[in-house]
XYZ file of C-alpha atoms in Angstrom:
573
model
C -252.144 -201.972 96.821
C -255.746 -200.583 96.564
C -255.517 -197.072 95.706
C -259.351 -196.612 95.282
C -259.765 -197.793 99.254
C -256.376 -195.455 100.434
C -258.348 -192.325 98.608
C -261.871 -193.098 100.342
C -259.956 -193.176 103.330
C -257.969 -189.737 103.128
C -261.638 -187.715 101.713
C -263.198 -189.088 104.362
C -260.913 -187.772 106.721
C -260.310 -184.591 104.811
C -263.808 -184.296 104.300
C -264.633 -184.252 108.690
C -261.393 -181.489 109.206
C -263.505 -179.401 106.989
C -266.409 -179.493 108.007
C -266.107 -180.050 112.148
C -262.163 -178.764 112.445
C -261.296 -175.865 110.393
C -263.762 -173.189 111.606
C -262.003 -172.815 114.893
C -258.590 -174.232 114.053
C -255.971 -171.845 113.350
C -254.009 -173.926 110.549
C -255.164 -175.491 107.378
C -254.873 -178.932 105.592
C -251.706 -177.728 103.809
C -249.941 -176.640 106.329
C -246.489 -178.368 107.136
C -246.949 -177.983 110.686
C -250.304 -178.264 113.419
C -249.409 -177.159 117.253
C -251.634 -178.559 119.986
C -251.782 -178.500 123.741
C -251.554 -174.823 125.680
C -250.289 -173.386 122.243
C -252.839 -174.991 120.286
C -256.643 -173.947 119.122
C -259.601 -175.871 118.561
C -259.790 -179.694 118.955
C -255.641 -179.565 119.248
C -256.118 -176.893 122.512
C -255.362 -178.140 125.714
C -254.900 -177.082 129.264
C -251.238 -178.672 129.362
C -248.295 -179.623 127.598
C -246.735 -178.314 124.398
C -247.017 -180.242 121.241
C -245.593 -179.558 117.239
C -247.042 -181.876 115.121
C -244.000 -180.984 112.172
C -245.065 -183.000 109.460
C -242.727 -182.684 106.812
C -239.348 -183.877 108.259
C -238.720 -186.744 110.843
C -235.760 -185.245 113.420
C -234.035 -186.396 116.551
C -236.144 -189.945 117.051
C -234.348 -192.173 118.487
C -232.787 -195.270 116.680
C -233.507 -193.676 113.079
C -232.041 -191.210 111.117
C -233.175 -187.541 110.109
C -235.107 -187.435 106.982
C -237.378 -185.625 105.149
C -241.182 -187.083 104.706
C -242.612 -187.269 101.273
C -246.174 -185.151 101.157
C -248.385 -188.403 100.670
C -247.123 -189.798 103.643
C -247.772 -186.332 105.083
C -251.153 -186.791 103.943
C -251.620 -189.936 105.458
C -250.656 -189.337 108.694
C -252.563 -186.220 109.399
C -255.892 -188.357 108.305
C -254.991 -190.754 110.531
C -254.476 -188.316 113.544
C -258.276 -186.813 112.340
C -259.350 -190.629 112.401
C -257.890 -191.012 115.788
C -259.672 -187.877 117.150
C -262.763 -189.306 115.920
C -263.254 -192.471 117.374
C -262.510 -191.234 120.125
C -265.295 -189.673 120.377
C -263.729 -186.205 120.191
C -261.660 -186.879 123.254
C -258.383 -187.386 122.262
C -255.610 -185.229 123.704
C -253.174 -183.731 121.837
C -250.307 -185.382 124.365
C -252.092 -188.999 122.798
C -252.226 -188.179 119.053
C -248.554 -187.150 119.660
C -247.349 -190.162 120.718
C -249.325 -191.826 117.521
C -247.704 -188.808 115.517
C -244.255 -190.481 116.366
C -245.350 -193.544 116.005
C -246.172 -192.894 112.009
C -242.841 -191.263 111.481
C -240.951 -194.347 112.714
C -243.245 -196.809 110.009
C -241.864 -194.014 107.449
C -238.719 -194.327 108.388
C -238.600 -198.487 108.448
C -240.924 -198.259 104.889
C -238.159 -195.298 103.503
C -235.297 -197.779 104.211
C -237.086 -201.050 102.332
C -235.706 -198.661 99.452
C -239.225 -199.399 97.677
C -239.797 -197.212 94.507
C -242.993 -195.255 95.983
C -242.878 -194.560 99.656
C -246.600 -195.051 99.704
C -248.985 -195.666 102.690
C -250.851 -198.802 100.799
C -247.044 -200.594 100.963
C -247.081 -200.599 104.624
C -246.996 -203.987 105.955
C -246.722 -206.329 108.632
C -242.989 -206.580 108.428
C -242.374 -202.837 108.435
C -244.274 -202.664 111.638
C -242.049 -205.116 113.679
C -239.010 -203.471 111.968
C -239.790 -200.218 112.843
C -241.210 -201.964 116.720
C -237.481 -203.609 117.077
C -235.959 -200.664 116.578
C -238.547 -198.880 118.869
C -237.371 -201.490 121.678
C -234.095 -201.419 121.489
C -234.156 -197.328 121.985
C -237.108 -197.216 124.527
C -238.119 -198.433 127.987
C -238.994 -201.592 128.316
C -241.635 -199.965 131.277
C -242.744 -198.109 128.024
C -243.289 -201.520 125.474
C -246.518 -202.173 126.592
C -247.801 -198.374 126.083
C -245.866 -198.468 122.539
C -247.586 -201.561 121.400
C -251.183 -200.916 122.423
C -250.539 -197.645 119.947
C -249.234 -199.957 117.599
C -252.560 -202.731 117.705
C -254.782 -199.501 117.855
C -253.676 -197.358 115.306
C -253.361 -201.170 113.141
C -256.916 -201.822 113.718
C -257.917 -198.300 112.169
C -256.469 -198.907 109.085
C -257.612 -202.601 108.654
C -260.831 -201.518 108.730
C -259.844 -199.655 105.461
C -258.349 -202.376 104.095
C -255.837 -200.471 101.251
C -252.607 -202.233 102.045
C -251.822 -205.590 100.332
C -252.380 -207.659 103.070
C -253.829 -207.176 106.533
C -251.250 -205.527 109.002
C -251.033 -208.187 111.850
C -248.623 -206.632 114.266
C -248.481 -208.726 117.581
C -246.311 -207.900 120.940
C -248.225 -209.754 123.830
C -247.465 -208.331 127.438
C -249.486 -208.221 130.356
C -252.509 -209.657 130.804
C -254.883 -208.684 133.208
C -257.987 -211.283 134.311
C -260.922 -209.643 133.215
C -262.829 -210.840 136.798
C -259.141 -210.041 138.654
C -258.709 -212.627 140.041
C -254.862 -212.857 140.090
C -253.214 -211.287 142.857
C -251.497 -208.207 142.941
C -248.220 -209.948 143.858
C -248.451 -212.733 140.689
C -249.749 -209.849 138.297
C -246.410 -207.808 139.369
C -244.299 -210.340 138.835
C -245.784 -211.524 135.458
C -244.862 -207.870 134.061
C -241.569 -207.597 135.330
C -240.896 -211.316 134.013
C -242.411 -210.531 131.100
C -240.410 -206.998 130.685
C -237.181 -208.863 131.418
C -236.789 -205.978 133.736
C -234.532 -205.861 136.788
C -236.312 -204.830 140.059
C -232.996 -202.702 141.125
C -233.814 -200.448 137.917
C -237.437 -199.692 138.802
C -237.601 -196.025 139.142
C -237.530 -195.578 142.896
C -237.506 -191.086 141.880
C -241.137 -191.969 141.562
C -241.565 -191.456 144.915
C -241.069 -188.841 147.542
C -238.169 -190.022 150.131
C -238.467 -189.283 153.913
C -235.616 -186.717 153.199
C -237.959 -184.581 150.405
C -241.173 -185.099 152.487
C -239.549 -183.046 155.453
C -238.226 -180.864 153.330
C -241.385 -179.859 152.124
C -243.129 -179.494 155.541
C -240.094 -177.182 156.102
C -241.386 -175.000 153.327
C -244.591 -174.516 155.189
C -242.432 -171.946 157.375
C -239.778 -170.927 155.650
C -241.485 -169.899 152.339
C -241.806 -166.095 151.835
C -243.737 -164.963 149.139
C -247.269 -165.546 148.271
C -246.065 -167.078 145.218
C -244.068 -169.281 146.803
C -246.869 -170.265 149.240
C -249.268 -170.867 146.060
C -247.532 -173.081 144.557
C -246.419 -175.034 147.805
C -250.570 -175.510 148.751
C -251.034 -176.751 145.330
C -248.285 -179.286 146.327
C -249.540 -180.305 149.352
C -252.987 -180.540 147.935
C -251.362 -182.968 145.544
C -249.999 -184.862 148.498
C -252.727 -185.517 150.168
C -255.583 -186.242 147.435
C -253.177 -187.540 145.033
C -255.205 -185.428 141.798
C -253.446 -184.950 138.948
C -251.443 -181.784 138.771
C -253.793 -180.815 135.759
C -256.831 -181.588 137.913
C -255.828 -179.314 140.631
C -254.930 -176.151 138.511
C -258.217 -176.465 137.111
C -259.934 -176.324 140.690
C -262.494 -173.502 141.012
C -262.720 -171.227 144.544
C -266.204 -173.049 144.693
C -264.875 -177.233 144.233
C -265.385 -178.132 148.041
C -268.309 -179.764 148.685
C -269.760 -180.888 152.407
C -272.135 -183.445 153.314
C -273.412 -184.345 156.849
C -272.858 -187.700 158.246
C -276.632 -188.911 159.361
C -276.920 -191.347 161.809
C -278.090 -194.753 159.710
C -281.031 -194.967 162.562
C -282.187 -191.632 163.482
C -281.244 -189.961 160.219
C -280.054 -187.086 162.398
C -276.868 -185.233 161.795
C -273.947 -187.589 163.586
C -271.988 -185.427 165.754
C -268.174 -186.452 167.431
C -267.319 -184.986 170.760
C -269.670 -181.783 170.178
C -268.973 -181.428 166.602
C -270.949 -182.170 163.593
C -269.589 -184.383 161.434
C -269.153 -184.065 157.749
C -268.015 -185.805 154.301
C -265.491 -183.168 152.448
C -265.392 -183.178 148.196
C -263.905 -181.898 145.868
C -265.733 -181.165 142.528
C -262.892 -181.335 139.400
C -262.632 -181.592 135.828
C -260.877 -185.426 135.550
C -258.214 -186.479 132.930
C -258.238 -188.655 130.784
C -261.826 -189.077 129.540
C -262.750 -189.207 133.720
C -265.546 -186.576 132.894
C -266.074 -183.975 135.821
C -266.145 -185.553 139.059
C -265.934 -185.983 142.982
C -263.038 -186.765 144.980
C -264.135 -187.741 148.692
C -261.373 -186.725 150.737
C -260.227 -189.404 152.941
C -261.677 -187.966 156.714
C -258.656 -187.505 158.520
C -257.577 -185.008 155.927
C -260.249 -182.923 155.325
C -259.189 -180.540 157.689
C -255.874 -180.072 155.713
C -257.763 -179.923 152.549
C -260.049 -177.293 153.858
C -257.116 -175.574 155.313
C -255.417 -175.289 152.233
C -258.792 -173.951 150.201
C -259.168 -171.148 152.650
C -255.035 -170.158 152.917
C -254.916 -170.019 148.681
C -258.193 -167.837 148.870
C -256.626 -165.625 151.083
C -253.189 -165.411 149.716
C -255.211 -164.431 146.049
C -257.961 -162.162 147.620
C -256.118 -159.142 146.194
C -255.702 -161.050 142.602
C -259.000 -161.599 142.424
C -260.298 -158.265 143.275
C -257.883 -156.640 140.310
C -259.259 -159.504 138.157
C -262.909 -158.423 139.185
C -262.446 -154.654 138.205
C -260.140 -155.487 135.272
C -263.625 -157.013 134.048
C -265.549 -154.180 134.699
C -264.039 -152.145 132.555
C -264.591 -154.919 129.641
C -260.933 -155.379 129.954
C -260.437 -152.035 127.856
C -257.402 -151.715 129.332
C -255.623 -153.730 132.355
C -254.464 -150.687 134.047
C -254.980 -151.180 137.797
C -257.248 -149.069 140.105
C -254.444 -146.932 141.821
C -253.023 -146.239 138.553
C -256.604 -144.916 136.791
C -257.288 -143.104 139.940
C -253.897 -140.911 139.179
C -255.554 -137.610 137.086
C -252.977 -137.410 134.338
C -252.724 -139.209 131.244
C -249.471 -140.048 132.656
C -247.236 -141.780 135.433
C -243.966 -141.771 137.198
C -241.496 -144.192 137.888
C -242.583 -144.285 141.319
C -246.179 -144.633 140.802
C -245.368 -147.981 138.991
C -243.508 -149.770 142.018
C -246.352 -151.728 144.062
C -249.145 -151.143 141.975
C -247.678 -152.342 137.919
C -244.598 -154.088 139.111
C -242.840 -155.589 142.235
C -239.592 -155.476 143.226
C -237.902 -156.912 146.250
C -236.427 -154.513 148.854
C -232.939 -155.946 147.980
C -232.663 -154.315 145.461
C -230.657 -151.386 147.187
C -233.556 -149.487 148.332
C -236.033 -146.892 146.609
C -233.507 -146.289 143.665
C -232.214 -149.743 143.150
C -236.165 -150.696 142.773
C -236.458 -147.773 140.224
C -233.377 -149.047 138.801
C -234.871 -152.376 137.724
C -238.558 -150.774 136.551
C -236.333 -148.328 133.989
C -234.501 -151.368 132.569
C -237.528 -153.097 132.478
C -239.613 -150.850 130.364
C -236.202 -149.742 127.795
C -237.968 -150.721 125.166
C -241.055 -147.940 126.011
C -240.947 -144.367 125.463
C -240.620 -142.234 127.624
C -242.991 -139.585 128.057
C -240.813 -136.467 129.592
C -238.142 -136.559 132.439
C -237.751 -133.599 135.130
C -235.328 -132.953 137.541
C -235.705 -133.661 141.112
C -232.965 -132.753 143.468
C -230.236 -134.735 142.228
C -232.180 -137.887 140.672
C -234.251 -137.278 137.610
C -238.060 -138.410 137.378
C -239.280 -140.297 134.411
C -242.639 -140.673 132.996
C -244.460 -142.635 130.898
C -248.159 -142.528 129.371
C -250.498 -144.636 130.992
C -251.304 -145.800 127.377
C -247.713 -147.240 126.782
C -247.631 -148.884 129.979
C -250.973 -150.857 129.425
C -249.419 -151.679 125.833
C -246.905 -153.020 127.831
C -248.715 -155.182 130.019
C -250.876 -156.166 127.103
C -248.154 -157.922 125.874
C -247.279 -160.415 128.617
C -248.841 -163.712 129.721
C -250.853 -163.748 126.648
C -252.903 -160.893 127.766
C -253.268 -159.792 124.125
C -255.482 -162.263 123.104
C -259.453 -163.125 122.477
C -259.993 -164.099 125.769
C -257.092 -162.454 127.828
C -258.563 -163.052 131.860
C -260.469 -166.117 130.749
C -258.638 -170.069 130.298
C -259.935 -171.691 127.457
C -259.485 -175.288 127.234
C -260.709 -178.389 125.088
C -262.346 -180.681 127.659
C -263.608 -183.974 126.113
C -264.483 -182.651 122.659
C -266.045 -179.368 124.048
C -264.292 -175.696 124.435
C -264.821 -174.554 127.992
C -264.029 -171.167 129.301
C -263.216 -170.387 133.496
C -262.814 -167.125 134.585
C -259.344 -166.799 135.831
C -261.033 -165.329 139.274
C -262.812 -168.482 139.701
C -259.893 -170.518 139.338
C -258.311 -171.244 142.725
C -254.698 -171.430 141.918
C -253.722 -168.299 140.505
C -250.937 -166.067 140.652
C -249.419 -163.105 139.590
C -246.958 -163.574 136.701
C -243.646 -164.114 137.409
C -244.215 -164.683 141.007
C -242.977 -167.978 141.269
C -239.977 -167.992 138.942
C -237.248 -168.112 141.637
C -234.268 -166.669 140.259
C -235.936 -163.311 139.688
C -237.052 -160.800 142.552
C -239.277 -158.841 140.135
C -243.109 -158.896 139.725
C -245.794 -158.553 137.172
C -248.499 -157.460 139.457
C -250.892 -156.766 136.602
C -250.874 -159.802 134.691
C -253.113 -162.663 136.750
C -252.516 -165.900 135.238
C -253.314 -169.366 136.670
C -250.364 -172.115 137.491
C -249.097 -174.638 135.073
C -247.300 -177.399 135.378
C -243.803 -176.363 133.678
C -243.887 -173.595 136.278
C -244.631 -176.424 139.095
C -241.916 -178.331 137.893
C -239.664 -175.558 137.873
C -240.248 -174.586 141.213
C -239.774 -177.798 142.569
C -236.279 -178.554 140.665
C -237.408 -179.619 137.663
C -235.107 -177.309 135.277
C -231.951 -175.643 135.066
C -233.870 -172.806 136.926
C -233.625 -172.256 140.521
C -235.851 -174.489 142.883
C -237.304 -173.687 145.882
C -235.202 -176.592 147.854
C -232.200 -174.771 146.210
C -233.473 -171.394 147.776
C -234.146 -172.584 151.282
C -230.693 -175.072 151.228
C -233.178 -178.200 151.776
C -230.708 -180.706 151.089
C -231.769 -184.872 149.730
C -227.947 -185.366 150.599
C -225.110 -183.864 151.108
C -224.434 -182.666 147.413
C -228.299 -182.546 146.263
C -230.992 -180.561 146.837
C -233.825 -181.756 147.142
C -236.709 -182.252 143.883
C -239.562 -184.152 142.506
C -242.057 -183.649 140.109
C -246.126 -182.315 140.199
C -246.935 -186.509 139.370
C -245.102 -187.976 141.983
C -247.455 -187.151 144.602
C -250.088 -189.300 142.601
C -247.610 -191.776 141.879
C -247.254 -192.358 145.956
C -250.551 -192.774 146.686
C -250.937 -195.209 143.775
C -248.187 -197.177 145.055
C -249.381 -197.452 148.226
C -252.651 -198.663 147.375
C -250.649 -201.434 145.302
C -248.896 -202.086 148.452
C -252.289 -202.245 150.300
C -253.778 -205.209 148.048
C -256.719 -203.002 147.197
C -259.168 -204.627 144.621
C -258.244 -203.612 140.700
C -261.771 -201.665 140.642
C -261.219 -199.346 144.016
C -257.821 -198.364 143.162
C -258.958 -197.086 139.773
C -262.303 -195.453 141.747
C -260.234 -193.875 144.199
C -257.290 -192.784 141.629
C -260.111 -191.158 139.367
C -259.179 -193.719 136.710
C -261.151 -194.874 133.835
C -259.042 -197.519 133.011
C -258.462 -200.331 135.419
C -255.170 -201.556 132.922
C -253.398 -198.162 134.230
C -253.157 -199.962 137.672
C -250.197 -202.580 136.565
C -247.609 -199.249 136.810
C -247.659 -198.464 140.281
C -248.525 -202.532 140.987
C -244.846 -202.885 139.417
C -243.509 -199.785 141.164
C -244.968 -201.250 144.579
C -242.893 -204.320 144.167
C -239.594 -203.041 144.932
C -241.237 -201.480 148.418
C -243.293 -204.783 148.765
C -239.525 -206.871 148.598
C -237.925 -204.192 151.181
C -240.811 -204.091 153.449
C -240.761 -208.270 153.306
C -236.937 -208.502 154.296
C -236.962 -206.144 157.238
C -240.374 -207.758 158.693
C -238.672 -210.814 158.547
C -235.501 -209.378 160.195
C -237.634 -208.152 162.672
C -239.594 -211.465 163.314
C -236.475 -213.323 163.587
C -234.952 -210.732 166.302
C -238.223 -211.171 168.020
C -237.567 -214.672 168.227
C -234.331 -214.720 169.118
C -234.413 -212.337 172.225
C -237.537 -214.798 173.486
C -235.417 -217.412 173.223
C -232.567 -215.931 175.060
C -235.098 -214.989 177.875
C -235.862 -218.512 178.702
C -231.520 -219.376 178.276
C -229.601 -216.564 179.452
C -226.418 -218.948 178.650
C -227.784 -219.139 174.642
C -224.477 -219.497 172.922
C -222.606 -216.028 171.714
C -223.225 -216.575 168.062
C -226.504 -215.835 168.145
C -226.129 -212.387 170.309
C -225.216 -210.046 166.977
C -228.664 -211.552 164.875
């Protein structure tokens, strides 16, 4: 145990969350608790997920038991999430240091039940990391080992380089391994994991793609969805469908992403054009995951109609956001009143003036008064101004000042940068102007089980919503509203990733060299490729038995051409 080495490595990292961390971060060393992703700030911010870094107590992990974490271990693993930030160049998400997060807790745990007198970091070892990796296995995945290991060998290869435990930490779990020149095929590679895994092809995850049943439920929604909420988030889906983008990718696509190049002819150098029309390359310009860096994805041809399609439907389903966004900004968002409602003289509204311009409420609800029903209930908790009688209903009113106070308070509106998304892309804080944003909404728009509106509050999508939507949650989905059945007691559902995760299976299926399924995926890492490559086994084994049923059909009917007498036995193949 080499205390002098474990305290050169916790200043050091101290030392950088200091000075490059704490002047935009909203919590301190101290704290017993850091939150990162959408509810995060700083180099913990994020345009996605929700994460609580709780540091003080380990709760509901599987395989190990509650427990409360002793404040140097505390210590130690928030300097190694810092040192994990930093070599990655700044780039780490808050989703990855997470999963290393929970990875920490569980060598706790294994080190707490050693029953050694100091539950210090220096007494990790070698054996607590394959105890705490057994137990890890036995309450995980096995699709998930390889992912848990390489977080094991990473974050063991930090601290070795520290060298303040007693011996060297030489965790080893070998799985997969992929030829560097790849020169295996994608068959033998597949079959090496799932050998390896021990994993039975029957259990491979076959919700990670669509079925024929969900695809034509979804072109159904192209006509029977009502709402331009509804028809937001369905072009974001079938956006996803056809370029296979993340779902994070695509709600960070700006109004301007499409790019178009002309197809010259290789001889002439003149524009190519196909029966009278010009012909064109389609792009689209987005911020990639995963340390991808801002890129291109070239639309495959045939779909660049769609694509286009789908740009100029969402811009015309949002025109009307964007032009409230637009003069919400002109007026230094002093206030996010809208224009009908500042054009009123008094200081002052009514009920009425509120339905269609603050709020929207479906006609179901019974009428005028039935709407004004729902905008009262809505706003109980602001004062009302004066009431008057009006034949025999009573009109209410309310100062403009408590109603923007009101909206002020929703969809984070009430903070620094209220019509802006702020998000930590690759080490660096970016800002997009929720106008220039392509997917956008107003809130509340696309939650399902609710016929009521925030018209005020512009917010872009997000992928809980998506998932929602699409029967994700205990919420209502979108299948569920239109009766799209999978069979006949489900409704249909499927997550914002399993578009990509079709379109990465297929290339599997396709034999596709390692290097052009990562290019085309937008992947950085060629490794990711072995998940779908395993996924596209099951279809591979499927596809195999009914060509071969088919072949042998084939044959048999030739044969019975040339004998018509073929014996009986052979008429049912």
């Amino acid at each position: 145990m080499n205390i002098e080495k474990y305290n050169v490595f916790i200043d050091e990292q101290k030392d950088y969350f200091h000075q490059n961390l704490q002047s935009n971060f909203k919590w301190n060393w101290n704290d017993s608790s850091w939150y990162g992703g959408t509810i995060g700030s700083g180099w913990l911010l994020s345009r996605s997920g929700k994460t609580h870094f709780t540091f003080g107590t380990i709760k509901k992990l599987k395989g190990i038991e509650n427990n409360i974490i002793e404040p140097i271990f505390q210590e130690f693993i928030k300097s190694v999430l810092i040192l994990s930030y930093r070599k990655s160049n700044s780039k780490a998400s808050p989703q990855k240091l997470y999963a290393e997060f929970l990875i920490l807790k569980r060598w706790y745990s294994a080190l707490y039940a050693e029953k050694i007198e100091s539950i210090h970091p220096c007494h990790l070892s070698t054996l607590i990391l394959n105890k705490s990796f057994e137990i890890l296995s036995e309450n995980s995945s096995k699709t998930n080992l390889p992912d848990h290991a390489g977080t094991y060998l990473r974050l063991q290869e930090m601290l070795n380089h520290y060298g303040f435990t007693e011996q060297p930490l030489e965790f080893s779990q070998k799985y997969l391994y992929i030829n560097r020149q790849n020169r295996t095929s994608n068959a033998k590679k597949t079959k090496a994991l799932i050998d390896q895994l021990e994993l039975d092809e029957d259990d491979l995850d076959k919700e990670k793609l669509i079925s024929i049943r969900t695809f034509i439920n979804i072109v159904s929604l192209i006509s029977l969805c009502e709402t331009n909420g509804e028809k937001i988030v369905l072009n974001l889906l079938l956006l996803l469908i056809v370029t296979g983008l993340r779902s994070t990718e695509a709600i960070l696509l700006k109004t301007d992403a499409l790019i178009k190049q002309p197809i010259l002819d290789p001889v002439t150098k003149e524009h190519l054009t196909l029966d009278g029309k010009k012909q064109y390359t389609l792009g689209i310009q987005y911020h990639g995951a995963k340390g991808a860096g801002f890129r291109i994805h070239w639309v495959e041809p045939l779909s660049a109609n769609l694509v286009e399609t789908i740009f100029q439907s969402v811009l015309g389903l949002t025109e009307e956001y964007r032009e409230h966004l637009y003069y919400i900004r002109s007026k230094n968002c002093s206030d996010f009143l809208p224009k009908t409602i500042d054009e009123i003289g008094e200081d002052y509204v009514e009920v009425d003036d509120l339905i269609g311009s603050v709020f929207g409420v479906k006609d179901t609800y019974r009428g005028r008064a039935g709407q004004r029903d729902v905008v009262i209930k809505t706003l109980k908790n602001i004062p009302v101004f004066k009431e008057t009688k009006s034949g025999q209903g009573i009109e209410r009113y309310y100062l403009k000042h408590d109603i923007n106070f009101f909206i002020k308070g929703l969809a984070n509106y009430g903070s620094e940068y209220p019509i802006d998304h702020v998000f930590n892309y690759e080490g660096k804080m970016e800002k997009i102007a929720y106008e220039d944003l392509l997917f956008i909404h107003e809130f509340r728009s696309a939650t399902l089980q609710r016929a009521f509106i925030n018209k005020t509050n512009i917010i872009p999508l997000n992928g809980m919503l998506i998932n929602s939507f699409f029967g994700n949650s205990l919420s209502r989905s979108v299948f569920e509203k239109y009766n799209l059945l999978e069979n006949e007691t489900e409704y249909s559902k499927l997550t914002s990733h399993i578009p990509r995760h079709n379109i990465n299976t297929f290339l599997a299926l396709s034999g596709l060299a390692e290097h052009l399924q990562a290019m085309l995926m937008g992947r950085v890492d060629i490794k990711q490729n072995q998940y779908y490559q395993h996924l596209a086994l099951k279809q591979r084994k499927v596809t195999a038995s009914l060509l071969e049923k088919h072949e042998l059909a084939l044959y048999e009917n030739d044969k019975r051409e040339l004998k018509p007498d073929y014996p009986d036995e052979f008429t049912d193949i």
